[in-house]
Coordinates of C-alpha atoms and ligand atoms in Angstrom, one line a residue:
X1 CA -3.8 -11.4 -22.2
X2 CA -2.4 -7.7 -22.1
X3 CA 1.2 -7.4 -22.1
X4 CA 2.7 -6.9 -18.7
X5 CA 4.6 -3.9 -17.5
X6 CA 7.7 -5.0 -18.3
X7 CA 6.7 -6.5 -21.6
X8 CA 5.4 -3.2 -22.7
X9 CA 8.7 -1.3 -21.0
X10 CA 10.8 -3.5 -23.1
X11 CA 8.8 -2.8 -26.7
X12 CA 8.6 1.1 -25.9
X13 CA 12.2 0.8 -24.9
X14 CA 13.4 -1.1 -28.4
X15 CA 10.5 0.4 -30.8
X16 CA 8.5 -1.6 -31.4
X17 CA 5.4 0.2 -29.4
X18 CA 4.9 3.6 -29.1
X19 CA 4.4 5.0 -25.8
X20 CA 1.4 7.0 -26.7
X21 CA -0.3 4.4 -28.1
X22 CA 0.6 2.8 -24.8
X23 CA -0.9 5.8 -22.8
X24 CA -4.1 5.8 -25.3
X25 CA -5.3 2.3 -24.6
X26 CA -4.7 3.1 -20.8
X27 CA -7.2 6.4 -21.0
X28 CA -9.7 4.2 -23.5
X29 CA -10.0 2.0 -20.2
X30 CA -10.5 5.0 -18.2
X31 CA -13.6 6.4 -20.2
X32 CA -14.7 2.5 -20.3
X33 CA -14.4 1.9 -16.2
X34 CA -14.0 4.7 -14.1
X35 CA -17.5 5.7 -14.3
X36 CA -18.5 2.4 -12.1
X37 CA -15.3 2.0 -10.5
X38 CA -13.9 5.6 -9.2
X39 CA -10.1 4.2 -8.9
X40 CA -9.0 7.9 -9.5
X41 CA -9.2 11.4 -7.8
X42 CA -7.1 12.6 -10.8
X43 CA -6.9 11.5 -14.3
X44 CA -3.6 13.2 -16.1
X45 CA -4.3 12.9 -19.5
X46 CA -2.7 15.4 -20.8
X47 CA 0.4 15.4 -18.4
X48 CA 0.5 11.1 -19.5
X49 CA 0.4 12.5 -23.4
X50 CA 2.9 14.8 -23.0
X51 CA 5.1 12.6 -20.9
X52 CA 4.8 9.8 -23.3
X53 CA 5.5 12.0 -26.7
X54 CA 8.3 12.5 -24.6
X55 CA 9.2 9.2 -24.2
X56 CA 8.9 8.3 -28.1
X57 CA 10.6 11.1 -29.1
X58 CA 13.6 9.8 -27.1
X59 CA 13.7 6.2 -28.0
X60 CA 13.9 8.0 -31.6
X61 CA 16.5 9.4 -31.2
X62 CA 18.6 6.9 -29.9
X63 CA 18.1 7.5 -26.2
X64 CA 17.5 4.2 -23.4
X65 CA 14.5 5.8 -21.3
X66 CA 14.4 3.0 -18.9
X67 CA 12.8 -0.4 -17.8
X68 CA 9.3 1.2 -17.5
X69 CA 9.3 3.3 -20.8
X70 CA 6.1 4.2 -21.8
X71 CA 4.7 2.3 -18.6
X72 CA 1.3 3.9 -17.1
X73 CA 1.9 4.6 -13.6
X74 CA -0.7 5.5 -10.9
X75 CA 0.0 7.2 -7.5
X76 CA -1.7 7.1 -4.9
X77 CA -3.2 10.4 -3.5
X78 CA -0.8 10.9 -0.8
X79 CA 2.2 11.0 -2.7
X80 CA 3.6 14.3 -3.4
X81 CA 3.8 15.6 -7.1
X82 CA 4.9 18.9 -7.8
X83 CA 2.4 21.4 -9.3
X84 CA -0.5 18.7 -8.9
X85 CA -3.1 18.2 -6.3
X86 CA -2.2 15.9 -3.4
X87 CA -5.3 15.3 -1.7
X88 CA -5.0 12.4 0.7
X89 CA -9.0 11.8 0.1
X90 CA -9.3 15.1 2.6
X91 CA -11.2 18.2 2.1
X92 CA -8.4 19.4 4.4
X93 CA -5.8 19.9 1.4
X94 CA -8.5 21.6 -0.9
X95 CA -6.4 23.5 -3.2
X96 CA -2.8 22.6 -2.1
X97 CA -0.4 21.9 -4.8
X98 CA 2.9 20.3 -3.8
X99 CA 6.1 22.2 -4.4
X100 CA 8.0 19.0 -4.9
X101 CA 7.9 15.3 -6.1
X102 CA 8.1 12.6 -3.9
X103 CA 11.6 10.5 -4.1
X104 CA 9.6 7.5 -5.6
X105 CA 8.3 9.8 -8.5
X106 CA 11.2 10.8 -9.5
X107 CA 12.7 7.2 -10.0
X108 CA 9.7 5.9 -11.6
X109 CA 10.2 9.3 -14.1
X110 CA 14.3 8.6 -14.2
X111 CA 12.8 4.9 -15.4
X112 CA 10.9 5.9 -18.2
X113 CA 6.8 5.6 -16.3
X114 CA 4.6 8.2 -17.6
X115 CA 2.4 9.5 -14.5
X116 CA -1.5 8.8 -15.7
X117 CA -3.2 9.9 -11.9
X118 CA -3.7 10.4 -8.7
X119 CA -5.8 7.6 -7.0
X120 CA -8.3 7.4 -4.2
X121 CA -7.6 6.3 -1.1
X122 CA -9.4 6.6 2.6
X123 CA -8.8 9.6 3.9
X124 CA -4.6 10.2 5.0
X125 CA -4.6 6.6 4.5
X126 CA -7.1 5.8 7.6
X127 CA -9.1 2.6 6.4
X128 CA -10.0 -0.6 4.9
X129 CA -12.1 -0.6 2.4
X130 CA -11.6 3.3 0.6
X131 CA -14.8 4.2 1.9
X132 CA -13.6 7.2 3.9
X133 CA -12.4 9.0 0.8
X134 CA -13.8 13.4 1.3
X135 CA -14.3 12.1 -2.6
X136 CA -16.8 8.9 -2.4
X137 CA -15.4 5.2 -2.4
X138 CA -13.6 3.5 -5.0
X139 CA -15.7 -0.1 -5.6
X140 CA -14.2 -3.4 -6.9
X141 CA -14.0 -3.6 -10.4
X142 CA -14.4 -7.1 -10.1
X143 CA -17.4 -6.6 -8.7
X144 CA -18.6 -3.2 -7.9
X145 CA -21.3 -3.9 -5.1
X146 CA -18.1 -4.9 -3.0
X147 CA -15.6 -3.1 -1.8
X148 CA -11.6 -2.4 -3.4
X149 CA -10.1 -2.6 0.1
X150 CA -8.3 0.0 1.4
X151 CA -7.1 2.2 2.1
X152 CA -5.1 2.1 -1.4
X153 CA -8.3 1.1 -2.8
X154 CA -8.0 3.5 -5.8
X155 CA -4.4 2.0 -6.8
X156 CA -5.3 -1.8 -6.5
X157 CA -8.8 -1.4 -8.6
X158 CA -6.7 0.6 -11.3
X159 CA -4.7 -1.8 -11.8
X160 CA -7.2 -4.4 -11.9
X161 CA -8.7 -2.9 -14.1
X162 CA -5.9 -2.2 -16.4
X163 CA -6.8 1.6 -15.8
X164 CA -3.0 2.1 -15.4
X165 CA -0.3 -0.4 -16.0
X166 CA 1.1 -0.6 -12.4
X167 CA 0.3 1.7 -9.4
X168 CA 2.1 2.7 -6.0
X169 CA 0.1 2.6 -3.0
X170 CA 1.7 3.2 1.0
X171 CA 0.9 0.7 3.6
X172 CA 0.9 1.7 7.3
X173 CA -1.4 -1.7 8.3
X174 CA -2.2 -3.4 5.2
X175 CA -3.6 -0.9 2.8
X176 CA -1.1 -2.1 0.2
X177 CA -1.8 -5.8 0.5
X178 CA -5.4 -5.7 1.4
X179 CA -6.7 -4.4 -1.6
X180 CA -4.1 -5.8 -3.3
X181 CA -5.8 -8.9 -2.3
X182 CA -9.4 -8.0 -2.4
X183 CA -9.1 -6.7 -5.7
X184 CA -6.8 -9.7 -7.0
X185 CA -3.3 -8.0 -7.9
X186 CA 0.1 -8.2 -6.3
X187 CA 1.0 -5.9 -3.9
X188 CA 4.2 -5.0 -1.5
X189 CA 5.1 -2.9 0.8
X190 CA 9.1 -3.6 1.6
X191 CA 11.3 -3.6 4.8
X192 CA 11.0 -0.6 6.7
X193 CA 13.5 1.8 4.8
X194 CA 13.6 0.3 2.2
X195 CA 11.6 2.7 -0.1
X196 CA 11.8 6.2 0.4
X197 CA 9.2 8.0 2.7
X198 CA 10.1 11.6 1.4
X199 CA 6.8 12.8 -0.3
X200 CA 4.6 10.4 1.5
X201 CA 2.3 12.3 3.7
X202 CA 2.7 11.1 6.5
X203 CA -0.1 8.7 9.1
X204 CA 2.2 7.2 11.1
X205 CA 5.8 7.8 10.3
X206 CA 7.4 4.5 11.8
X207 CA 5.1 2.4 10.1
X208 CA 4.3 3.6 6.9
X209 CA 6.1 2.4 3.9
X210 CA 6.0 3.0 -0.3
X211 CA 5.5 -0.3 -2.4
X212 CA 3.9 -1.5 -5.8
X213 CA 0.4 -2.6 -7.1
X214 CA 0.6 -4.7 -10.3
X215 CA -0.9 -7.4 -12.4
X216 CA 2.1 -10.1 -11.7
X217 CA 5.0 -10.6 -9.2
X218 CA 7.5 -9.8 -12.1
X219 CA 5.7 -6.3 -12.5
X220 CA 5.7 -5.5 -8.5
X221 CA 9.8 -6.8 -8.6
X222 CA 10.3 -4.4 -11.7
X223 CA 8.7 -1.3 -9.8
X224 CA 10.6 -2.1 -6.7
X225 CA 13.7 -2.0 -7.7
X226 CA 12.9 1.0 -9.2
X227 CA 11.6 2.9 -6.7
X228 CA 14.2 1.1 -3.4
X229 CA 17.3 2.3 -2.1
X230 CA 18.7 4.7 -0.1
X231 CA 17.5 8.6 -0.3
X232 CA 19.4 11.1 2.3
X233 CA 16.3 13.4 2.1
X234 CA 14.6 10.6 4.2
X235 CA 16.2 9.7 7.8
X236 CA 15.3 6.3 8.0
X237 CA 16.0 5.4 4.6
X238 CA 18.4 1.9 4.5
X239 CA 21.4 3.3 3.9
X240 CA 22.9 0.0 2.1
X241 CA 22.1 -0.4 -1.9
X242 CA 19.0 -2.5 -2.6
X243 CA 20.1 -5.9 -3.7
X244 CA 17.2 -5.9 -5.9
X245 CA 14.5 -8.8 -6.4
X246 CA 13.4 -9.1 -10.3
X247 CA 17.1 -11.7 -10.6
X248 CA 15.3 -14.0 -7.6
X249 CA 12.3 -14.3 -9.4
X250 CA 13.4 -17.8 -11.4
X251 CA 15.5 -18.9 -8.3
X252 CA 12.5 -21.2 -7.4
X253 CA 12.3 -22.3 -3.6
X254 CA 13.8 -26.1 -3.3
X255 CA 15.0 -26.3 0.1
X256 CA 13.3 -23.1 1.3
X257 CA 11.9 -23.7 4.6
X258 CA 8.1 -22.0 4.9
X259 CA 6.3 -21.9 7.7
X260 CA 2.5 -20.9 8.1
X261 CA 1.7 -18.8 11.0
X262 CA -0.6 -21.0 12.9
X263 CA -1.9 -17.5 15.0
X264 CA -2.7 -15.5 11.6
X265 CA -4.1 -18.0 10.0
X266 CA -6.6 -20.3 11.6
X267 CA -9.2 -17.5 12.6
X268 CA -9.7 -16.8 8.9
X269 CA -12.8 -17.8 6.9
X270 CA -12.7 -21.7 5.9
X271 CA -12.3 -20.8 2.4
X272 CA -9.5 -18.3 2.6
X273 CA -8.1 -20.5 5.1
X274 CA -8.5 -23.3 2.4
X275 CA -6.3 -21.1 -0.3
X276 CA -3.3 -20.6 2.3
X277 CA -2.8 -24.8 3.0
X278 CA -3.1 -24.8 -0.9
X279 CA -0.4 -22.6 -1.4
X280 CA 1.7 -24.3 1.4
X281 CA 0.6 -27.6 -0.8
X282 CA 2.4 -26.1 -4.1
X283 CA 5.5 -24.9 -2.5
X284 CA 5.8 -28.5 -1.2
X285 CA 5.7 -29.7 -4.2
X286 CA 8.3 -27.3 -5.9
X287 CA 11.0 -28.4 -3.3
X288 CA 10.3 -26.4 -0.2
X289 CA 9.7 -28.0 3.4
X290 CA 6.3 -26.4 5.0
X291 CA 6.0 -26.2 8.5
X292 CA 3.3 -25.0 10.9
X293 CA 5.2 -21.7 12.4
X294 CA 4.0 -19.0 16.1
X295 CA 4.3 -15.7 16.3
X296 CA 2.4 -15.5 19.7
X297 CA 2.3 -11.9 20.6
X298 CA 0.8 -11.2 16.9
X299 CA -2.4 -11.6 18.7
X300 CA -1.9 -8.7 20.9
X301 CA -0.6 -6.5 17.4
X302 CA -4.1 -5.2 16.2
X303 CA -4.6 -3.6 19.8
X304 CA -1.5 -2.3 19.8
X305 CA -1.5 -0.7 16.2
X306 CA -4.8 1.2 16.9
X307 CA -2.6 3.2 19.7
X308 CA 0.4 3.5 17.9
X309 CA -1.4 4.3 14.7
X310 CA -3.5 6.9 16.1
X311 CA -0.7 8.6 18.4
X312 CA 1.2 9.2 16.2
X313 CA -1.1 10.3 13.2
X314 CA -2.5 13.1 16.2
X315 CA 1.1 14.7 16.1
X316 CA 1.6 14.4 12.2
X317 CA -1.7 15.7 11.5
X318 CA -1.7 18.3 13.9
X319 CA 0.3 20.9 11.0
X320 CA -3.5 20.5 9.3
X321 CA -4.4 24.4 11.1
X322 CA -5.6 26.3 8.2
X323 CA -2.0 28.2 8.1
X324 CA 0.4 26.5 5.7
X325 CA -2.0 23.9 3.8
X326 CA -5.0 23.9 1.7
X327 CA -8.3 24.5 3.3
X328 CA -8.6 27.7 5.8
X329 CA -12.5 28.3 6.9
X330 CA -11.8 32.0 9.0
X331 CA -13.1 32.2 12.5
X332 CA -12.7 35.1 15.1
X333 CA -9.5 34.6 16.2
X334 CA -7.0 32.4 15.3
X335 CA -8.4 29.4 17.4
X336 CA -11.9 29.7 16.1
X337 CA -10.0 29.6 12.7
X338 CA -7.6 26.3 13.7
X339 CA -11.1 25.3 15.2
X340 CA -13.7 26.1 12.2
X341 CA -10.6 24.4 9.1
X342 CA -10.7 21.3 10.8
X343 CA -14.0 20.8 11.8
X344 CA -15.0 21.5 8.4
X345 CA -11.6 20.1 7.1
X346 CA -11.7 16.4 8.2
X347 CA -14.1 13.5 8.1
X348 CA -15.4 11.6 11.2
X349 CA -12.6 8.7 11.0
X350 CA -9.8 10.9 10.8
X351 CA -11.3 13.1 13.8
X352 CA -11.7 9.5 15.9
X353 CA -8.3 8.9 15.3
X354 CA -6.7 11.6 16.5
X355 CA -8.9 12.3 19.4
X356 CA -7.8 8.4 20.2
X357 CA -4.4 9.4 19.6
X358 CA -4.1 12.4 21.8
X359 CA -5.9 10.5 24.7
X360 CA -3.8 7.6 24.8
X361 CA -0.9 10.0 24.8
X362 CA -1.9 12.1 27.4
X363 CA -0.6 12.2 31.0
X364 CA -1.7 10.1 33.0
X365 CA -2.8 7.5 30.3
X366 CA 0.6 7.2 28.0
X367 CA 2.4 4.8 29.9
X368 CA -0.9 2.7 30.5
X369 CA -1.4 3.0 26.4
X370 CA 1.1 4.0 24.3
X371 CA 4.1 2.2 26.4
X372 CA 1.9 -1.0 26.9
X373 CA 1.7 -0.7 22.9
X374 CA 5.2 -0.2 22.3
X375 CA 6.5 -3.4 24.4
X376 CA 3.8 -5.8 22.8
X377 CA 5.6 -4.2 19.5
X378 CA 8.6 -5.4 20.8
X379 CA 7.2 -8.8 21.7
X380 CA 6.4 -9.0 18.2
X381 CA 9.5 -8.5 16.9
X382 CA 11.1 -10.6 18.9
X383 CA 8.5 -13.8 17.8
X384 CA 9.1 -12.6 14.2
X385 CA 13.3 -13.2 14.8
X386 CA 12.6 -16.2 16.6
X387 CA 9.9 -17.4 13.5
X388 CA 12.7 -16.3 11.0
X389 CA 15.0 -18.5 12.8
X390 CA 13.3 -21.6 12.2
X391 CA 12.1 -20.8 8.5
X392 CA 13.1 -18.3 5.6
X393 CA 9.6 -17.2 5.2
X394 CA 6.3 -17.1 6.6
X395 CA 2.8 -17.8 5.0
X396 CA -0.3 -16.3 6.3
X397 CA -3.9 -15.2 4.8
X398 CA -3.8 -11.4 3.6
X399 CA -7.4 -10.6 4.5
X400 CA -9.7 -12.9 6.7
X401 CA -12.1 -13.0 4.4
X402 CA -12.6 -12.2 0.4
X403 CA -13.9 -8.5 -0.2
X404 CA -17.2 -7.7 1.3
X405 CA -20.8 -5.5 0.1
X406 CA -19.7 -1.4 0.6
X407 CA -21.4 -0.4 3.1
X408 CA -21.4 -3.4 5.1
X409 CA -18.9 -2.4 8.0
X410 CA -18.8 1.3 7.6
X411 CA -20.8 1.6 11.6
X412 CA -18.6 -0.7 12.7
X413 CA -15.2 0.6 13.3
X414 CA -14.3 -2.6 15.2
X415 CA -15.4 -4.7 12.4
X416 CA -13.7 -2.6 10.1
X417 CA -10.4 -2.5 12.1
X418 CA -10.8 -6.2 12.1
X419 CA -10.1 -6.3 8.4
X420 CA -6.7 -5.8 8.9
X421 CA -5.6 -8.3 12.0
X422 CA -3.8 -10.5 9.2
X423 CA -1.4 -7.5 7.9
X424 CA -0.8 -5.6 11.1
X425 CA 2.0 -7.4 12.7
X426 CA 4.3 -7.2 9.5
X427 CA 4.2 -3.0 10.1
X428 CA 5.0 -3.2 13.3
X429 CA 8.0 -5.7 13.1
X430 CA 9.0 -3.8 10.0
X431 CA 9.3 -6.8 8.0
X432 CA 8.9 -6.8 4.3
X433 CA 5.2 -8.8 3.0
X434 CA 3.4 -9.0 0.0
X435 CA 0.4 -10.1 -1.2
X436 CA -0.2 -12.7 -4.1
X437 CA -3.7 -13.7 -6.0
X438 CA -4.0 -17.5 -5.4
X439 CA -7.6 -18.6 -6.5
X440 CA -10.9 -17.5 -5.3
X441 CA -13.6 -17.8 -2.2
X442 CA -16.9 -19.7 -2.1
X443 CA -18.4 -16.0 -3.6
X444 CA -16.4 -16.3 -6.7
X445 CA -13.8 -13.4 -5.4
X446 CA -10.0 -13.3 -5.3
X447 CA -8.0 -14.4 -2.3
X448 CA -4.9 -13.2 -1.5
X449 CA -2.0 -15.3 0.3
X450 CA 0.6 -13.1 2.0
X451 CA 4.2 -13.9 2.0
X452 CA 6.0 -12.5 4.7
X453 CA 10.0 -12.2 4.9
X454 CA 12.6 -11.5 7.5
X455 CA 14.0 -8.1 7.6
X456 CA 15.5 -7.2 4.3
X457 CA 14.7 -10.8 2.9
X458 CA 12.8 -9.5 -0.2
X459 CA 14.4 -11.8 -2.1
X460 CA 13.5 -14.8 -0.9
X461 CA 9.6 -13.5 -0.4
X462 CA 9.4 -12.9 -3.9
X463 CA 11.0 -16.3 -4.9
X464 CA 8.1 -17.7 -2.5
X465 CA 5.6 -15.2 -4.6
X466 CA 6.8 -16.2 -8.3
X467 CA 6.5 -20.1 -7.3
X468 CA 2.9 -19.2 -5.8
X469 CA 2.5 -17.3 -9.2
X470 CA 3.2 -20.4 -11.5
X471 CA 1.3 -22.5 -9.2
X472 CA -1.6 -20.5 -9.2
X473 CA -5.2 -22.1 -9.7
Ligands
LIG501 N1 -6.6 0.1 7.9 C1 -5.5 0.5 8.7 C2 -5.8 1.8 9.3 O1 -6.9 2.3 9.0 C3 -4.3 0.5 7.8 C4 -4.2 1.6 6.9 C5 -2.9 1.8 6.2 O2 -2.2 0.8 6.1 N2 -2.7 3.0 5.7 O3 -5.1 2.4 9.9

């Protein structure tokens, strides 16, 4: 078994591993996989060489670089990083280089992680499976006919893969925990505000969130403290302090309450459906009480995120005009220039979404569409407090089904939007979820079971994840 994260933080840390041996084995993996797999848009060899020379030559001389010294970390490909191509899988951002670092880069750096690359992803974070990447799809390294999920497909497979020792992805419906799941890693995304957005280029600003990929809960808990608490560059950052969640992880759950949500749950394939009443099974057995739980109007939130979602990615996107970014293709005048960089800019998903986006915000239709969408997200909320009332977390599958052939739903958008009915309705109550490896489908591929808390209740989610963890099959 390779060491974890923070088994390898904690040698580089006392000296007894070198960092750049640590970084070596990492890009040994990358000449081995990334061929078949395409996790990265970016490798940064020599920036992860330089950082982690660094790193030894502090621990030598007497310095503490951090929990995650010497610790490979990947970013996904829409978080900034000064002086290196951000991409966001787009043609769009050809050529732009960041002038800053994204909040979350600079606490992994502050913690000792030596950046290794820049992941793939489906383009500004707008799919399910990474196969709207401008750069090709990332595929599964557990199986490369199928697909990573998405649409931090990139981050999941390199961790998987152990291309990178733990990776950030951003979740605005699930494309933390789906491929997460898919590709059979941990993977978070926090309370709303929790972790900071500045750097994140934005899809859609009051869902999206920052959280880990890893290999084990303890890794994902590690990373997020790292990376959480409160950051005045971004407005709706939480201003309290973290409480943190690596000191829950050996709380076990005796006397938790955990309830499955009957509405996310029973639609799912047999199999999948077959891993969540397991999980409920072992938490049983390590003290909690398991309940069937409702969250009604989570029925109602896939509809609603693909108005939400795509309203408000057409405003964000809109500063994509050939001006201040990346890509300019000139035209006549300066319309057939805004006209001529985005038609050549973005790919056909990304165009669908914003046309969808403008329309349902137009006059005449936003009340009809966006409002409708905004009051079933308030329904939703409201389910979640009353859930959260009866139990201190929720169960529910990640994905409906275990990862399926690339490909297979790419002419489908409904199919593929489908994908993420199970992860939805935590981004639009804001509610912290993650997703946790707990044995595999009838095809032989990983399942994920998704733990989902109350607002700020990341501690006791990932005491529900570490006993799932130790109870795994
Ligand atoms: N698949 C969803 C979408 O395409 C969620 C993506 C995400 O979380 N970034 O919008």
């Amino acid at each position: 078994m390779s060491p974890s994260a923070a088994e390898t933080g904690a040698a580089v840390r006392a000296g007894r591993r070198r960092a750049r041996d640590v970084v070596e084995e990492h890009l040994a993996e990358i000449d081995a996989r990334e061929a078949d797999v395409h996790a990265y848009n970016l490798v940064l060899a020599d920036v992860a060489r330089a950082e982690a020379d660094e790193i030894d030559r502090r621990v030598a001389a007497g310095e503490d670089p951090g929990p995650l010294a010497g610790v490979p970390v990947a970013l996904k490909d829409n978080l900034c990083t000064r002086g290196i191509p951000t991409t966001c899988g787009s043609r769009i951002l050809d050529g732009w280089k960041p002038p800053y670092d994204a909040t979350v880069v600079g606490r992994l750096r502050d913690a000792g992680a030596v950046l290794i690359g820049k992941t793939n992803m489906d383009e500004f974070a707008m799919g399910s499976s990474t196969e709207n990447s401008a750069f090709g799809p990332t595929r599964n390294p557990r199986d490369p006919t199928k697909v990573p999920g998405g649409s931090s497909g990139g981050s999941a497979a390199a961790v998987a893969a152990r291309m990178t020792g733990v990776a950030l992805g951003s979740d605005t419906g699930g494309s933390i925990r789906l491929p997460a799941a898919l590709c059979g890693v941990v993977g978070v995304k926090p309370t709303y505000g929790r972790v900071s957005r500045y750097g994140l280029v934005a899809y859609a600003s009051s869902l999206d969130q920052v959280g880990p990929l890893a290999n084990s809960v303890g890794d994902a808990a590690l990373v997020l403290d790292v990376i959480a608490g409160h950051d005045p560059a971004d407005s709706t950052s939480i201003p309290e302090p973290s409480p943190g969640v690596s000191s829950a992880l050996a709380e076990g759950v005796e006397g938790l309450r955990v309830g499955i949500v009957h509405e996310l749950t029973w639609d799912a394939d047999p199999d999948v459906v077959a891993r969540v009443v397991a999980a409920g099974a072992a938490l049983q057995g390590a003290g909690a009480t398991v309940d069937e739980a409702h969250v009604p109007a989570a029925e109602y939130g896939l509809s609603a995120y693909y108005l939400i979602a795509p309203a408000e990615a057409s405003s964000n996107l809109a500063r994509y005009d050939g001006v201040r970014y990346g890509l300019r293709v000139d035209g006549a005048d300066v319309n057939a220039m805004y006209h001529a960089t985005r038609a050549a800019g973005f790919g056909p998903e990304v165009k669908l979404r914003i046309m969808l986006g403008t329309y349902a915000l137009s006059a005449g239709y936003y009340d009809a569409y966006y409002g409708q969408a905004q009051r079933v997200r308030t329904l939703i909320i409201r389910d979640f407090e009353a859930a959260f009332s009866q139990f201190d977390v929720l169960l529910a599958p990640t994905c409906p089904s275990t990862a399926f052939p690339l490909g297979a739903r790419t002419h489908d958008p409904m199919a593929m939007y489908l994908v993420d009915v199970c992860t939805i309705p935590a981004n639009l109550a804001g509610i912290p979820a993650m997703s946790v490896p707990y044995g595999a489908g009838d095809d032989g591929m990983p399942v994920g079971v998704q733990v989902l808390g109350p607002a700020l209740g990341e501690r006791a989610m990932f005491r529900v994840a570490a006993a799932l963890e130790r109870s795994r099959p």
